[in-house]
mmCIF file of C-alpha atoms and ligand atoms in Angstrom:
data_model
loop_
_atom_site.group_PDB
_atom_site.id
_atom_site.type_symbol
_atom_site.label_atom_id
_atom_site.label_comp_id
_atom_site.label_asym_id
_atom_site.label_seq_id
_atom_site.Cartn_x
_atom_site.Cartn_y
_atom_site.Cartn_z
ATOM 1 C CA UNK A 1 134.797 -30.102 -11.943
ATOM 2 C CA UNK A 2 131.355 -32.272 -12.999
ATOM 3 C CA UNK A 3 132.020 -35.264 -14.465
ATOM 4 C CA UNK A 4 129.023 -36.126 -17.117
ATOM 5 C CA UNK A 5 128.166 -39.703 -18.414
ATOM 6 C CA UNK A 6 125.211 -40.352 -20.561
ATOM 7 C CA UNK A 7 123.877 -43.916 -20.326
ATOM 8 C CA UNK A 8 121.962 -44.293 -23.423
ATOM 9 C CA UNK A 9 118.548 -46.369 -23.639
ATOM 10 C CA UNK A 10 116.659 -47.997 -26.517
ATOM 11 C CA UNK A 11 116.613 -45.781 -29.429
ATOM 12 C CA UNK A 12 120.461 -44.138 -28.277
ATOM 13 C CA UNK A 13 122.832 -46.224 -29.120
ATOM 14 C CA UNK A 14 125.495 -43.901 -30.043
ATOM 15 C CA UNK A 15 125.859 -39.608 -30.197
ATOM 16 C CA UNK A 16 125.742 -37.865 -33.315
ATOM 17 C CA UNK A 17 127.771 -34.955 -32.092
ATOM 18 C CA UNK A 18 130.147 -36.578 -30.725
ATOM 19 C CA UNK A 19 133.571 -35.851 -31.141
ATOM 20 C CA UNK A 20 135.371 -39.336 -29.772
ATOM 21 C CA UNK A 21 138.724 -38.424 -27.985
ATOM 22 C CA UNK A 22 138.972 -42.218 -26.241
ATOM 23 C CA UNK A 23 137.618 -45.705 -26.449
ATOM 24 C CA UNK A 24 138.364 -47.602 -23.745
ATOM 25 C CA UNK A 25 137.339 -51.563 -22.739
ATOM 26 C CA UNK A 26 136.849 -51.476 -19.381
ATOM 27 C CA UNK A 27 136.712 -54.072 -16.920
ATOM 28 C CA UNK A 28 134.754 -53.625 -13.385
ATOM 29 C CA UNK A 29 134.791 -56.317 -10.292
ATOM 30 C CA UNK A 30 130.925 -57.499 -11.258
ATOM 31 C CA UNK A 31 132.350 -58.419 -15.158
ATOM 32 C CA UNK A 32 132.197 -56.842 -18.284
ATOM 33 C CA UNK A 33 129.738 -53.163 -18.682
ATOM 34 C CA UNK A 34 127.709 -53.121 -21.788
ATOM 35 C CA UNK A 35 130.066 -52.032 -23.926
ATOM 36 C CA UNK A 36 132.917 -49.953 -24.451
ATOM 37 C CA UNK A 37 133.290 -46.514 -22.560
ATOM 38 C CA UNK A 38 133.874 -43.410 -25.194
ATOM 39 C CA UNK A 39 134.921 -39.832 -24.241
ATOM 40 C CA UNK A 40 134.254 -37.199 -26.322
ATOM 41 C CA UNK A 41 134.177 -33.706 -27.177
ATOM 42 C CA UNK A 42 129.914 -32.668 -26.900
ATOM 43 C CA UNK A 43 128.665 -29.363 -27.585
ATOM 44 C CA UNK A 44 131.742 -28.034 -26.171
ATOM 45 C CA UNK A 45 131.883 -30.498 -23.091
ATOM 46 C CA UNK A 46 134.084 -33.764 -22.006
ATOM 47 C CA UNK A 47 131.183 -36.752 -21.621
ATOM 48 C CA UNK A 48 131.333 -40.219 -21.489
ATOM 49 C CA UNK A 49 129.022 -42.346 -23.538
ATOM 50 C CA UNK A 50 127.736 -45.971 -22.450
ATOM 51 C CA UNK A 51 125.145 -47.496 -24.126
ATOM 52 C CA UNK A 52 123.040 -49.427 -21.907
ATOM 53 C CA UNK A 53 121.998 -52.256 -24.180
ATOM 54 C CA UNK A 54 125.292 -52.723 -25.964
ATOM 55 C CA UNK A 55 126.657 -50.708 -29.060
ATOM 56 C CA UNK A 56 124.337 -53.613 -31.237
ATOM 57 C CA UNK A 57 121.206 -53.370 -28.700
ATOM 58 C CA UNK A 58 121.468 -56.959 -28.058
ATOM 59 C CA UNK A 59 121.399 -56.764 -24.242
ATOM 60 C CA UNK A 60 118.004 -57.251 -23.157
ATOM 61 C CA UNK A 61 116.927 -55.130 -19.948
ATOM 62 C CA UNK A 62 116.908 -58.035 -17.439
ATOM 63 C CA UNK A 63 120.433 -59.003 -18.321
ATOM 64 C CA UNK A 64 122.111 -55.665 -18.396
ATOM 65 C CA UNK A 65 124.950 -55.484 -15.937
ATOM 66 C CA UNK A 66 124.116 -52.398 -14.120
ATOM 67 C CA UNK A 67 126.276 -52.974 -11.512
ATOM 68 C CA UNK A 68 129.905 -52.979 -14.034
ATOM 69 C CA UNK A 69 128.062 -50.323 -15.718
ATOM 70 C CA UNK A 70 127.863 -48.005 -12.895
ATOM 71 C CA UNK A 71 131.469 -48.921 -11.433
ATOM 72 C CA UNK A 72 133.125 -47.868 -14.654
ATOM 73 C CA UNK A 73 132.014 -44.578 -14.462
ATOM 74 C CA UNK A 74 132.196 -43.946 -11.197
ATOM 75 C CA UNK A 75 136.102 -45.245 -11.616
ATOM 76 C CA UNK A 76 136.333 -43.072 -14.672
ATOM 77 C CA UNK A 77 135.653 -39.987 -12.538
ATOM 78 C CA UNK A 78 131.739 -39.473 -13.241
ATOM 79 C CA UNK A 79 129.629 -37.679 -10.804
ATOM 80 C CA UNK A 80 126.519 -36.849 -12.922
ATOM 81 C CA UNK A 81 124.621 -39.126 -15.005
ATOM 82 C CA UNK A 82 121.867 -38.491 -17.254
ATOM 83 C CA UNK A 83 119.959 -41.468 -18.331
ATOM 84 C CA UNK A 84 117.620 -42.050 -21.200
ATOM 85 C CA UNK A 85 115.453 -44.262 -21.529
ATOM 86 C CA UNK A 86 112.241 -45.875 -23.666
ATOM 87 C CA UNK A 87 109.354 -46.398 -21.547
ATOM 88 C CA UNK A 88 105.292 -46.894 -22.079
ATOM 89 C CA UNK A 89 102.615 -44.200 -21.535
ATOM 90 C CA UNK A 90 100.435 -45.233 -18.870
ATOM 91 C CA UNK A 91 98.763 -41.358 -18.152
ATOM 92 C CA UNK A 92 96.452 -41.275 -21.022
ATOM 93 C CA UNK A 93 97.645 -38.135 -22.163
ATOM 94 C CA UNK A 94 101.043 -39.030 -22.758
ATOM 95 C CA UNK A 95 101.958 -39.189 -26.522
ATOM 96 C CA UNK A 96 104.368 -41.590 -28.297
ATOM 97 C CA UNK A 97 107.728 -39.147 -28.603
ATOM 98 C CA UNK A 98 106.799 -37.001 -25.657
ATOM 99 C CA UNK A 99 109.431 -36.731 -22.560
ATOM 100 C CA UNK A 100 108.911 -36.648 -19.530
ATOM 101 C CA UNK A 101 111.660 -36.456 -16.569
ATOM 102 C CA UNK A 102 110.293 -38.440 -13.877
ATOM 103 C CA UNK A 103 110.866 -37.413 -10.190
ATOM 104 C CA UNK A 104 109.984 -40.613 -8.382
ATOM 105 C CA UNK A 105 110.378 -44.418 -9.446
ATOM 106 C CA UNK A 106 108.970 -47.670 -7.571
ATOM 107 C CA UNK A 107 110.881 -51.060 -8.581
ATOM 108 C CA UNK A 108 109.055 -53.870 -10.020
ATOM 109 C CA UNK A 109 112.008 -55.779 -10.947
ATOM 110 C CA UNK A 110 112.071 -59.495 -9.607
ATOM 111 C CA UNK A 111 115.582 -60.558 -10.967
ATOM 112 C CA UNK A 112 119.129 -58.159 -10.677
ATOM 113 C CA UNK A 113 121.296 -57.701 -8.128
ATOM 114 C CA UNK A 114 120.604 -54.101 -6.861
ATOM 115 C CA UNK A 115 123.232 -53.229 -4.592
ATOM 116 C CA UNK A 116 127.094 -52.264 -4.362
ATOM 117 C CA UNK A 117 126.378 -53.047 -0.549
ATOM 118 C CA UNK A 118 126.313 -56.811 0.490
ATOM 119 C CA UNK A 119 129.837 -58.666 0.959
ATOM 120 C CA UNK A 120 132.842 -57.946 2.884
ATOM 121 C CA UNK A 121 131.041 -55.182 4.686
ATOM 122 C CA UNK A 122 132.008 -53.749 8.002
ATOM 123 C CA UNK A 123 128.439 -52.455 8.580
ATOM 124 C CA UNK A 124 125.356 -52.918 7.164
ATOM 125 C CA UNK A 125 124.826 -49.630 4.895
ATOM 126 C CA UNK A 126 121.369 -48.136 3.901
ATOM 127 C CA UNK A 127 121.025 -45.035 1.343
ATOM 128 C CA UNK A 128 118.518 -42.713 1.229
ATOM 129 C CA UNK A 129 116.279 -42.691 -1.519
ATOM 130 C CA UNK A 130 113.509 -40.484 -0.966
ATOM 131 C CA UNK A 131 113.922 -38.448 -3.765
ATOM 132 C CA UNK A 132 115.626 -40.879 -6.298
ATOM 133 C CA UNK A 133 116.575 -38.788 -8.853
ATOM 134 C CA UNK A 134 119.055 -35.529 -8.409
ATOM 135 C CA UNK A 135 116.941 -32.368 -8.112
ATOM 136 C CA UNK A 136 119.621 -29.923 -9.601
ATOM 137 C CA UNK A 137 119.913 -32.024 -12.500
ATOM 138 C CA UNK A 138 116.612 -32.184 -13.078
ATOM 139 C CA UNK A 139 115.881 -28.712 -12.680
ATOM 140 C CA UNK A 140 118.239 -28.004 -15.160
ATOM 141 C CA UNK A 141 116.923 -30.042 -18.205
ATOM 142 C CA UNK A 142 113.595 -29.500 -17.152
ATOM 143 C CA UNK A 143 114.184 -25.600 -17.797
ATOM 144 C CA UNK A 144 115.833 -26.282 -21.195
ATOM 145 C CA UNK A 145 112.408 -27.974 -22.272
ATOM 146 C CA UNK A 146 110.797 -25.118 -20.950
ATOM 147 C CA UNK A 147 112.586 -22.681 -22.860
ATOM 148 C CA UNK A 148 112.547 -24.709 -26.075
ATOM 149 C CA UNK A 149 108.969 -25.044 -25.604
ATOM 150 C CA UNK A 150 108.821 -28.771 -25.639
ATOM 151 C CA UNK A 151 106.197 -31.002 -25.144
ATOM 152 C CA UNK A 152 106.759 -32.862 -21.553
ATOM 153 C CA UNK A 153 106.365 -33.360 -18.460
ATOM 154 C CA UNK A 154 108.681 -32.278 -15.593
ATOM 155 C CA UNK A 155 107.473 -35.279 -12.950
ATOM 156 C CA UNK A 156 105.768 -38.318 -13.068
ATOM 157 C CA UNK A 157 106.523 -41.735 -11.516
ATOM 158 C CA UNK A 158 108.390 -44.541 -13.185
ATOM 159 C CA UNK A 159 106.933 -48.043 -12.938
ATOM 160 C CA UNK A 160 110.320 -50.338 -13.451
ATOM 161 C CA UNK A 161 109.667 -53.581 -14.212
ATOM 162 C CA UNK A 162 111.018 -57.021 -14.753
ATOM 163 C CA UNK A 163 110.615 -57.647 -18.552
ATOM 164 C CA UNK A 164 111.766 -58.722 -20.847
ATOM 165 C CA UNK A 165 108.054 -59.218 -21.947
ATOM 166 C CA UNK A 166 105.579 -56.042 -21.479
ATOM 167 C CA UNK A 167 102.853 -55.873 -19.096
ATOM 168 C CA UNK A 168 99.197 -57.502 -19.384
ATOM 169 C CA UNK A 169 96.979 -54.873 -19.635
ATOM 170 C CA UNK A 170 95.719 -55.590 -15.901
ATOM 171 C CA UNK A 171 98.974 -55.568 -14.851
ATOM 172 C CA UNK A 172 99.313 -51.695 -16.315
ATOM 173 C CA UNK A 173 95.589 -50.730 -14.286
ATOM 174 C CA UNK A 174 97.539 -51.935 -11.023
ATOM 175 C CA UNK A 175 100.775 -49.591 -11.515
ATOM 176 C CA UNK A 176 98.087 -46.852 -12.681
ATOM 177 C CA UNK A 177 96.438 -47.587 -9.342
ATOM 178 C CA UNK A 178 100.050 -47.401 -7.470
ATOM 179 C CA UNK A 179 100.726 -44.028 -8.752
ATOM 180 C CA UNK A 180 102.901 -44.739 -11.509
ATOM 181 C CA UNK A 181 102.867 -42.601 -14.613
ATOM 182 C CA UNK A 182 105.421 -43.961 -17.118
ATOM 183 C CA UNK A 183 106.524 -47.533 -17.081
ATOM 184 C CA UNK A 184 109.810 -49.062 -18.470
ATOM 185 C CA UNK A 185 112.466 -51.820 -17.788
ATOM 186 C CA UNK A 186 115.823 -50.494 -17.007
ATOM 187 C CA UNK A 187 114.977 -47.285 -14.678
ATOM 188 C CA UNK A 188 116.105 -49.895 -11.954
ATOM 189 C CA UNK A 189 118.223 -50.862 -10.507
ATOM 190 C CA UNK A 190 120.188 -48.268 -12.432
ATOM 191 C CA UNK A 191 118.954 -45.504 -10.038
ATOM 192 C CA UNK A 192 119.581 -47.090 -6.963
ATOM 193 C CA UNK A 193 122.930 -47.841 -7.699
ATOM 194 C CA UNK A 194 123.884 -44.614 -8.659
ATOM 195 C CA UNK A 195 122.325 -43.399 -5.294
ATOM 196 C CA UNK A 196 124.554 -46.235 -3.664
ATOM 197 C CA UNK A 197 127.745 -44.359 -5.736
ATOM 198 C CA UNK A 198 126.839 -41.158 -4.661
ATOM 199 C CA UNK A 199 126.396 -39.818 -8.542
ATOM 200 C CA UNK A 200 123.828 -37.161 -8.796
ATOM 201 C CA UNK A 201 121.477 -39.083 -11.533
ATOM 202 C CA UNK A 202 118.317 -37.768 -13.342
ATOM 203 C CA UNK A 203 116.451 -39.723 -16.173
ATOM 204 C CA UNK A 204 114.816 -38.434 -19.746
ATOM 205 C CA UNK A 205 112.233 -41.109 -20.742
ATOM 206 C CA UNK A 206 111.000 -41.343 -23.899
ATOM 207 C CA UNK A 207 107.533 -42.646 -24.165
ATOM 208 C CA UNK A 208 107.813 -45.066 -27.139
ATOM 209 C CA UNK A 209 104.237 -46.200 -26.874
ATOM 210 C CA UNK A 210 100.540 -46.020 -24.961
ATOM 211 C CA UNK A 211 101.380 -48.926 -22.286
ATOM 212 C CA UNK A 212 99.448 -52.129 -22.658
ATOM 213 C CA UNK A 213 95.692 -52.095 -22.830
ATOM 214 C CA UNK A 214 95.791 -48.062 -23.050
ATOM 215 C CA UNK A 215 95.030 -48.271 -27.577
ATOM 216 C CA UNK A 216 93.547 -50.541 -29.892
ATOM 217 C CA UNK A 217 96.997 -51.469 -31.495
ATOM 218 C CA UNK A 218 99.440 -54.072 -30.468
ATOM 219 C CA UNK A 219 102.827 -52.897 -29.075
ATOM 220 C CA UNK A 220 105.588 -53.871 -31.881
ATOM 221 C CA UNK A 221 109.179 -53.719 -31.528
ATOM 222 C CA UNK A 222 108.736 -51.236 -35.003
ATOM 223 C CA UNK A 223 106.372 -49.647 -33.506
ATOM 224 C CA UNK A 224 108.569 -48.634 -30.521
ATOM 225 C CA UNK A 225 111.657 -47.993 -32.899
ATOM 226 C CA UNK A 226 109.043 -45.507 -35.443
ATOM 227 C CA UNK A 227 107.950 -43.846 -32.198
ATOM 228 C CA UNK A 228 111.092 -43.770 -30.164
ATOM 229 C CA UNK A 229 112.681 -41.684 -33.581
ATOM 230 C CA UNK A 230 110.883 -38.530 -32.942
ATOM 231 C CA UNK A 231 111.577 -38.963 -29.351
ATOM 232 C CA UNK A 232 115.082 -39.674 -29.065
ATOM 233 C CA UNK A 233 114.984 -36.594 -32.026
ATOM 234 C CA UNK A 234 114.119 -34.590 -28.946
ATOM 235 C CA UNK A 235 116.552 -35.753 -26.388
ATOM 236 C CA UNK A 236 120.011 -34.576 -28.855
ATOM 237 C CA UNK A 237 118.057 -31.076 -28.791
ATOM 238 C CA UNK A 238 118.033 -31.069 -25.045
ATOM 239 C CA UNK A 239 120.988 -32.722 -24.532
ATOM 240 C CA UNK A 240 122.419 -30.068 -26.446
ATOM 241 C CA UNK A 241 121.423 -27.611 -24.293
ATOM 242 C CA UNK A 242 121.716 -28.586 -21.655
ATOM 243 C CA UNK A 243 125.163 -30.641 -21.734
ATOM 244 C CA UNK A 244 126.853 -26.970 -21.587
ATOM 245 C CA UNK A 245 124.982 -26.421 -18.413
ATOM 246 C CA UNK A 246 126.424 -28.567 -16.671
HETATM 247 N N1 HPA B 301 106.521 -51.302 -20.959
HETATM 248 C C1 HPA B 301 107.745 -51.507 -20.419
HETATM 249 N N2 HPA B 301 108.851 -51.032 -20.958
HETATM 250 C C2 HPA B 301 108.759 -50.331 -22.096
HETATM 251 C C3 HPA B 301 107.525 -50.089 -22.706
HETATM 252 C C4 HPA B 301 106.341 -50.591 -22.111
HETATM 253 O O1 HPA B 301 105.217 -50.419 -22.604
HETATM 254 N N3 HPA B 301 107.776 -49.361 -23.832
HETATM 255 C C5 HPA B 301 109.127 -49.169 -23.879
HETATM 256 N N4 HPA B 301 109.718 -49.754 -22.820
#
């Protein structure tokens, strides 16, 4: 039977609907996850909650432990993961509270450990990331949107950068350049590692704001928070949907 974990981003700190059956502190051999794993009762399903930035958002995205993150739930039985998480708009059609389920990511990050794979090994071990996210999982809450006629977008590529500062506005004209539609802090190495676990993963970003350079208006933390309400307002209805799916 699935196993489903949702790692909560900026903006999802905690369920609504939630009906906690278990808290749990849980330790992992690369040192304390963000917080404490809950299991609950959600629209009818078992799923474990982990909020990525701590249950206070006090863990910025450079200094999350994504490695004791993804160990606890894989130890706790987890095979699917949906993520969600706040990103920028870089397409200029993208709107602040819009979703969009990327289907490719390219890592920017500079700083975090992104592997499961480097002591003690017998062999040297490469996974295959060519399509980084899980396609059934994708498909599914891409047809939930679909059906509840949302506004998003079913692909698009997520820049992942370093942070914890945002980007320059040249810096943002180079990822355009690469390809990359949506850019954020925490897609990586988040992904990777789940690849590395073997957990079929998919991510819901939230676009919290036009990336740098792309409107008139500096980026503000209250900004992000105003913007990422509608958004995240979004992501219980399609959780809800498609949680029982799964
Ligand atoms: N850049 C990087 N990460 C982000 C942004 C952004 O503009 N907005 C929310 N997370």
């Amino acid at each position: 039977m699935t196993k489903l974990a949702i790692i909560g981003g900026t903006g999802l700190t905690s369920l609504d609907d939630i009906n906690i059956t278990r808290k749990e502190v849980v330790q992992s051999p690369f040192g304390h996850p963000s917080g404490i794993l809950q299991t609950g009762e959600l629209f009818g399903t078992e799923v474990l909650f982990l909020p990525r930035h701590g249950a206070s958002h006090t863990i910025p995205p450079h200094k999350v432990n994504y490695r004791a993150n993804l160990w606890v739930l894989k130890h706790a039985g987890v095979d699917t993961i949906i993520a969600v998480n706040a990103v920028g708009g870089i397409d200029s059609d993208l709107e602040a509270g819009q979703i969009v389920i990327p289907d490719q990511i390219i890592d920017y990050t500079t700083s975090r450990t992104n592997t499961f794979f480097e002591e003690g090994l017998k062999e040297v071990v490469h996974v295959d990331f060519t399509e980084p996210y899980c396609a059934d999982l994708r498909e599914k809450i891409i047809s939930v949107c679909a059906e509840q006629s949302l506004r998003f977008k079913d692909k698009g590529t997520y820049a992942a950068t370093e942070g914890p500062r945002l980007e320059s506005a040249q810096e943002i004209n180079r990822l355009e350049r690469d390809g990359c539609n949506i850019v954020g802090m925490t897609g990586m190495p988040e992904a990777g590692l789940a690849r590395e676990l073997d957990i079929c993963y998919a991510c819901i970003a939230v676009v919290a704001n036009q990336a740098a350079g792309r409107s008139d208006e500096k980026i503000t933390m209250d900004m992000i928070a105003n913007n990422l309400n509608d958004g995240i307002k979004t992501v219980r209805k399609v959780l809800s949907k498609v949680i029982p799916t799964i």
